[in-house]
Amino acid sequence: MIDPRANYGVDAPGVLAGLIVGGIAELALAAVLFGIGWPIPGAVLLVGGIMLVVGGALFAHTTLRGKFAVWDAELDRLGLKGDEQVLDLGCGRGLVLLKAAARLSSGRATGIDLWSTRDQSGNSQDATWANARAEGVADRVDLVTGDMRDLPFDDAAFDLVVSSLAIHNIPQEEGRAEAVREAFRVLRPGGLLRIADFRNPRRYAEVLTECGAADVEVYDLGWRFWYGGPHARTSMVACRRP
């Protein structure tokens, strides 16, 4: 359960606003065109406006509810014992980080981020600490400012590494590959890696295979993790370090 006092913001707020505002604008213009007797262009704009509004609704559901349920199910399947060291790459305001921390007793959950507000509204270390306190897990959490392409952690430091909709924000392909290699580097033998992203999942899997990962797989996370529609569906990249 998520504490109602916690606030995890909105992913890519500019994209969500664009979908909603664009959809409303197209619907309004469609109404004008129907009113002046131009039914064909009006119908085209009507369909486009409906698609944008529906896409905005799906996007909002994912960022406000859907991804919460998906990550709960994923973490439950991992069967954490409670003593693990967990790392969240691009933790943002802490949704996955704090869900993992809530499943720990003697373990710790570390989040690393550059705290960009373009990728998540209100993203900051202070916001993440506030959520950690609201969720009652601040005593099990560490926050680090840093780049996932050059992690400030020793080799084999973590039992579980997770990342949700973060690695795709690195613009260069080699930079994304380096972040995946770094995630694998800090994973202990027997440790697990879970990367959720709607871009490049097959490439992440290729990089992990090149690193020597075992049980590499990519699977779809379903409609609850659609950012606007099936064209922006989220996949999970999973593996284990031998």
Coordinates of C-alpha atoms in Angstrom, one line a residue:
M1 CA 0.0 0.0 0.0
I2 CA 1.1 3.6 -0.7
D3 CA 0.8 6.1 2.1
P4 CA -1.6 8.8 0.9
R5 CA 0.8 11.5 2.2
A6 CA 3.4 10.4 -0.3
N7 CA 3.6 12.2 -3.6
Y8 CA 5.4 10.5 -6.5
G9 CA 4.7 13.1 -9.1
V10 CA 4.0 12.6 -12.8
D11 CA 6.3 11.0 -15.4
A12 CA 7.2 13.2 -18.4
P13 CA 4.7 15.9 -17.4
G14 CA 5.2 17.8 -20.7
V15 CA 4.1 14.8 -22.7
L16 CA 1.0 14.2 -20.6
A17 CA 0.0 17.9 -20.9
G18 CA 0.6 17.7 -24.7
L19 CA -1.7 14.7 -25.1
I20 CA -4.5 16.3 -23.1
V21 CA -4.3 19.8 -24.5
G22 CA -3.8 18.6 -28.0
G23 CA -6.8 16.3 -27.8
I24 CA -9.0 19.0 -26.4
A25 CA -7.9 21.4 -29.1
E26 CA -8.6 18.9 -31.9
L27 CA -12.0 18.1 -30.4
A28 CA -12.9 21.8 -30.2
L29 CA -11.8 22.4 -33.8
A30 CA -13.7 19.4 -35.0
A31 CA -16.9 20.9 -33.4
V32 CA -16.2 24.2 -35.3
L33 CA -15.7 22.3 -38.6
F34 CA -18.9 20.3 -38.2
G35 CA -20.7 23.6 -37.3
I36 CA -19.6 25.3 -40.6
G37 CA -20.5 22.3 -42.7
W38 CA -17.1 20.6 -43.2
P39 CA -17.9 17.1 -42.0
I40 CA -14.9 15.2 -43.5
P41 CA -12.1 17.3 -41.9
G42 CA -14.2 17.5 -38.8
A43 CA -14.4 13.7 -38.6
V44 CA -10.7 13.4 -39.0
L45 CA -10.0 15.8 -36.2
L46 CA -12.7 14.2 -34.1
V47 CA -11.0 10.8 -34.4
G48 CA -7.6 12.3 -33.7
G49 CA -8.8 14.2 -30.7
I50 CA -10.4 11.1 -29.2
M51 CA -7.2 9.2 -29.7
L52 CA -5.1 11.9 -28.0
V53 CA -7.5 12.2 -25.0
V54 CA -7.7 8.4 -24.6
G55 CA -3.9 8.3 -24.8
G56 CA -3.7 11.0 -22.1
A57 CA -6.0 9.0 -19.9
L58 CA -3.9 5.8 -20.3
F59 CA -0.7 7.8 -19.7
A60 CA -2.2 9.3 -16.5
H61 CA -3.4 5.9 -15.3
T62 CA 0.0 4.4 -15.8
T63 CA 1.9 7.2 -14.0
L64 CA -0.6 7.5 -11.1
R65 CA -1.7 4.0 -10.6
G66 CA -0.8 1.3 -13.1
K67 CA 3.0 1.2 -12.6
F68 CA 2.4 1.0 -8.8
A69 CA 0.5 -2.3 -9.1
V70 CA 2.9 -3.7 -11.7
W71 CA 6.0 -3.1 -9.5
D72 CA 4.2 -4.5 -6.4
A73 CA 3.6 -7.7 -8.4
E74 CA 7.2 -7.8 -9.7
L75 CA 8.8 -7.3 -6.2
D76 CA 6.5 -9.8 -4.7
R77 CA 7.6 -12.4 -7.2
L78 CA 11.2 -11.8 -6.2
G79 CA 10.5 -13.1 -2.7
L80 CA 12.9 -10.8 -0.9
K81 CA 14.1 -12.2 2.4
G82 CA 14.6 -8.8 4.0
D83 CA 18.4 -8.6 4.3
E84 CA 19.2 -7.6 0.7
Q85 CA 21.1 -4.6 -0.5
V86 CA 19.0 -3.0 -3.2
L87 CA 19.9 -0.3 -5.8
D88 CA 17.4 1.7 -7.8
L89 CA 18.9 3.4 -10.9
G90 CA 17.2 6.7 -11.6
C91 CA 15.0 6.4 -8.5
G92 CA 13.2 9.7 -8.9
R93 CA 10.8 10.4 -6.1
G94 CA 11.2 6.8 -4.9
L95 CA 8.3 4.7 -6.1
V96 CA 10.2 1.5 -6.7
L97 CA 13.0 2.3 -4.2
L98 CA 10.5 2.7 -1.3
K99 CA 8.4 -0.3 -2.3
A100 CA 11.7 -2.3 -2.1
A101 CA 12.6 -0.7 1.2
A102 CA 9.3 -1.7 2.7
R103 CA 10.1 -5.3 2.0
L104 CA 13.4 -5.1 3.9
S105 CA 14.2 -5.6 7.5
S106 CA 17.9 -5.6 8.0
G107 CA 18.7 -4.7 4.4
R108 CA 19.0 -1.3 2.8
A109 CA 17.7 0.3 -0.4
T110 CA 19.9 2.9 -2.2
G111 CA 18.6 5.3 -4.8
I112 CA 20.7 7.2 -7.3
D113 CA 19.5 10.0 -9.5
L114 CA 20.4 13.3 -11.2
W115 CA 17.0 14.7 -10.0
S116 CA 15.8 16.0 -13.4
T117 CA 12.3 17.6 -13.3
R118 CA 11.9 17.2 -17.0
D119 CA 11.6 13.5 -16.6
Q120 CA 9.5 13.5 -13.5
S121 CA 7.6 16.5 -12.0
G122 CA 9.0 17.8 -8.7
N123 CA 11.9 15.4 -8.8
S124 CA 14.4 16.2 -6.0
Q125 CA 16.2 14.5 -3.1
D126 CA 14.0 16.4 -0.7
A127 CA 10.9 15.1 -2.3
T128 CA 12.2 11.5 -2.1
W129 CA 13.2 11.9 1.5
A130 CA 9.7 13.2 2.3
N131 CA 8.1 10.2 0.6
A132 CA 10.5 7.9 2.5
R133 CA 9.4 9.4 5.8
A134 CA 5.7 9.2 4.8
E135 CA 6.1 5.5 3.9
G136 CA 8.0 4.9 7.2
V137 CA 11.1 3.5 5.5
A138 CA 13.6 6.4 5.8
D139 CA 15.8 4.4 8.2
R140 CA 16.4 1.8 5.5
V141 CA 17.1 4.2 2.6
D142 CA 20.2 6.0 1.2
L143 CA 20.0 8.6 -1.6
V144 CA 23.0 9.4 -3.8
T145 CA 23.3 12.1 -6.5
G146 CA 25.2 10.5 -9.4
D147 CA 25.2 9.3 -13.0
M148 CA 24.1 5.7 -13.7
R149 CA 26.8 5.5 -16.4
D150 CA 29.5 5.8 -13.7
L151 CA 28.1 4.3 -10.4
P152 CA 30.0 5.3 -7.3
F153 CA 29.7 1.8 -5.8
D154 CA 32.1 -1.2 -5.5
D155 CA 31.8 -4.3 -7.7
A156 CA 29.3 -6.9 -6.5
A157 CA 27.8 -4.5 -3.9
F158 CA 24.0 -5.3 -4.4
D159 CA 21.7 -8.3 -4.3
L160 CA 19.1 -6.6 -6.5
V161 CA 19.3 -3.8 -9.0
V162 CA 16.1 -2.2 -10.3
S163 CA 15.4 0.6 -12.7
S164 CA 12.0 2.0 -13.9
L165 CA 11.7 4.3 -17.0
A166 CA 15.1 5.8 -16.4
I167 CA 17.8 4.4 -18.7
H168 CA 16.1 5.6 -21.9
N169 CA 16.6 9.2 -20.7
I170 CA 20.3 8.8 -21.6
P171 CA 20.5 10.2 -25.2
Q172 CA 23.4 8.2 -26.6
E173 CA 23.2 4.5 -27.3
E174 CA 26.6 3.8 -25.9
G175 CA 25.7 5.8 -22.7
R176 CA 22.6 3.6 -22.2
A177 CA 24.8 0.5 -22.8
E178 CA 27.3 1.7 -20.2
A179 CA 24.5 2.2 -17.7
V180 CA 23.4 -1.4 -18.2
R181 CA 27.0 -2.6 -17.8
E182 CA 27.4 -0.6 -14.6
A183 CA 24.1 -2.1 -13.3
F184 CA 25.6 -5.6 -13.9
R185 CA 29.0 -4.7 -12.5
V186 CA 27.6 -3.8 -9.1
L187 CA 25.4 -7.0 -8.9
R188 CA 26.6 -9.8 -6.6
P189 CA 26.9 -13.4 -7.9
G190 CA 23.4 -14.8 -7.7
G191 CA 22.0 -11.2 -7.7
L192 CA 19.0 -10.2 -9.8
L193 CA 18.5 -7.3 -12.2
R194 CA 15.1 -5.8 -13.3
I195 CA 14.9 -3.0 -15.8
A196 CA 11.5 -1.6 -16.9
D197 CA 11.6 0.6 -20.0
F198 CA 9.5 1.4 -23.0
R199 CA 12.5 1.9 -25.3
N200 CA 15.5 -0.2 -26.1
P201 CA 14.7 -3.3 -24.0
R202 CA 16.1 -5.8 -26.6
R203 CA 19.3 -3.8 -26.7
Y204 CA 19.6 -3.9 -22.9
A205 CA 19.2 -7.7 -23.0
E206 CA 21.9 -7.9 -25.7
V207 CA 24.3 -5.9 -23.5
L208 CA 23.6 -8.1 -20.5
T209 CA 24.1 -11.3 -22.5
E210 CA 27.5 -9.8 -23.6
C211 CA 28.3 -9.2 -20.0
G212 CA 27.7 -12.9 -19.2
A213 CA 24.3 -12.6 -17.5
A214 CA 22.2 -15.7 -17.0
D215 CA 18.5 -16.2 -17.5
V216 CA 18.2 -13.1 -19.6
E217 CA 14.6 -12.4 -20.7
V218 CA 12.4 -9.6 -21.9
Y219 CA 8.6 -9.6 -21.2
D220 CA 5.7 -7.3 -21.7
L221 CA 4.3 -5.6 -18.5
G222 CA 0.8 -5.2 -19.9
W223 CA -1.6 -2.3 -20.5
R224 CA -1.2 -0.9 -16.9
F225 CA 2.2 0.2 -18.0
W226 CA 1.3 1.9 -21.3
Y227 CA 2.4 5.5 -21.7
G228 CA -0.4 6.6 -24.0
G229 CA -1.1 3.3 -25.8
P230 CA 0.5 0.1 -27.1
H231 CA 3.0 2.0 -29.1
A232 CA 4.6 3.0 -25.8
R233 CA 4.2 -0.3 -23.9
T234 CA 6.7 -1.0 -21.2
S235 CA 8.8 -4.2 -21.1
M236 CA 10.8 -5.8 -18.3
V237 CA 14.4 -6.9 -18.8
A238 CA 15.3 -9.5 -16.3
C239 CA 18.5 -11.5 -15.6
R240 CA 20.6 -13.1 -12.9
R241 CA 24.4 -12.8 -12.3
P242 CA 25.9 -16.3 -12.2

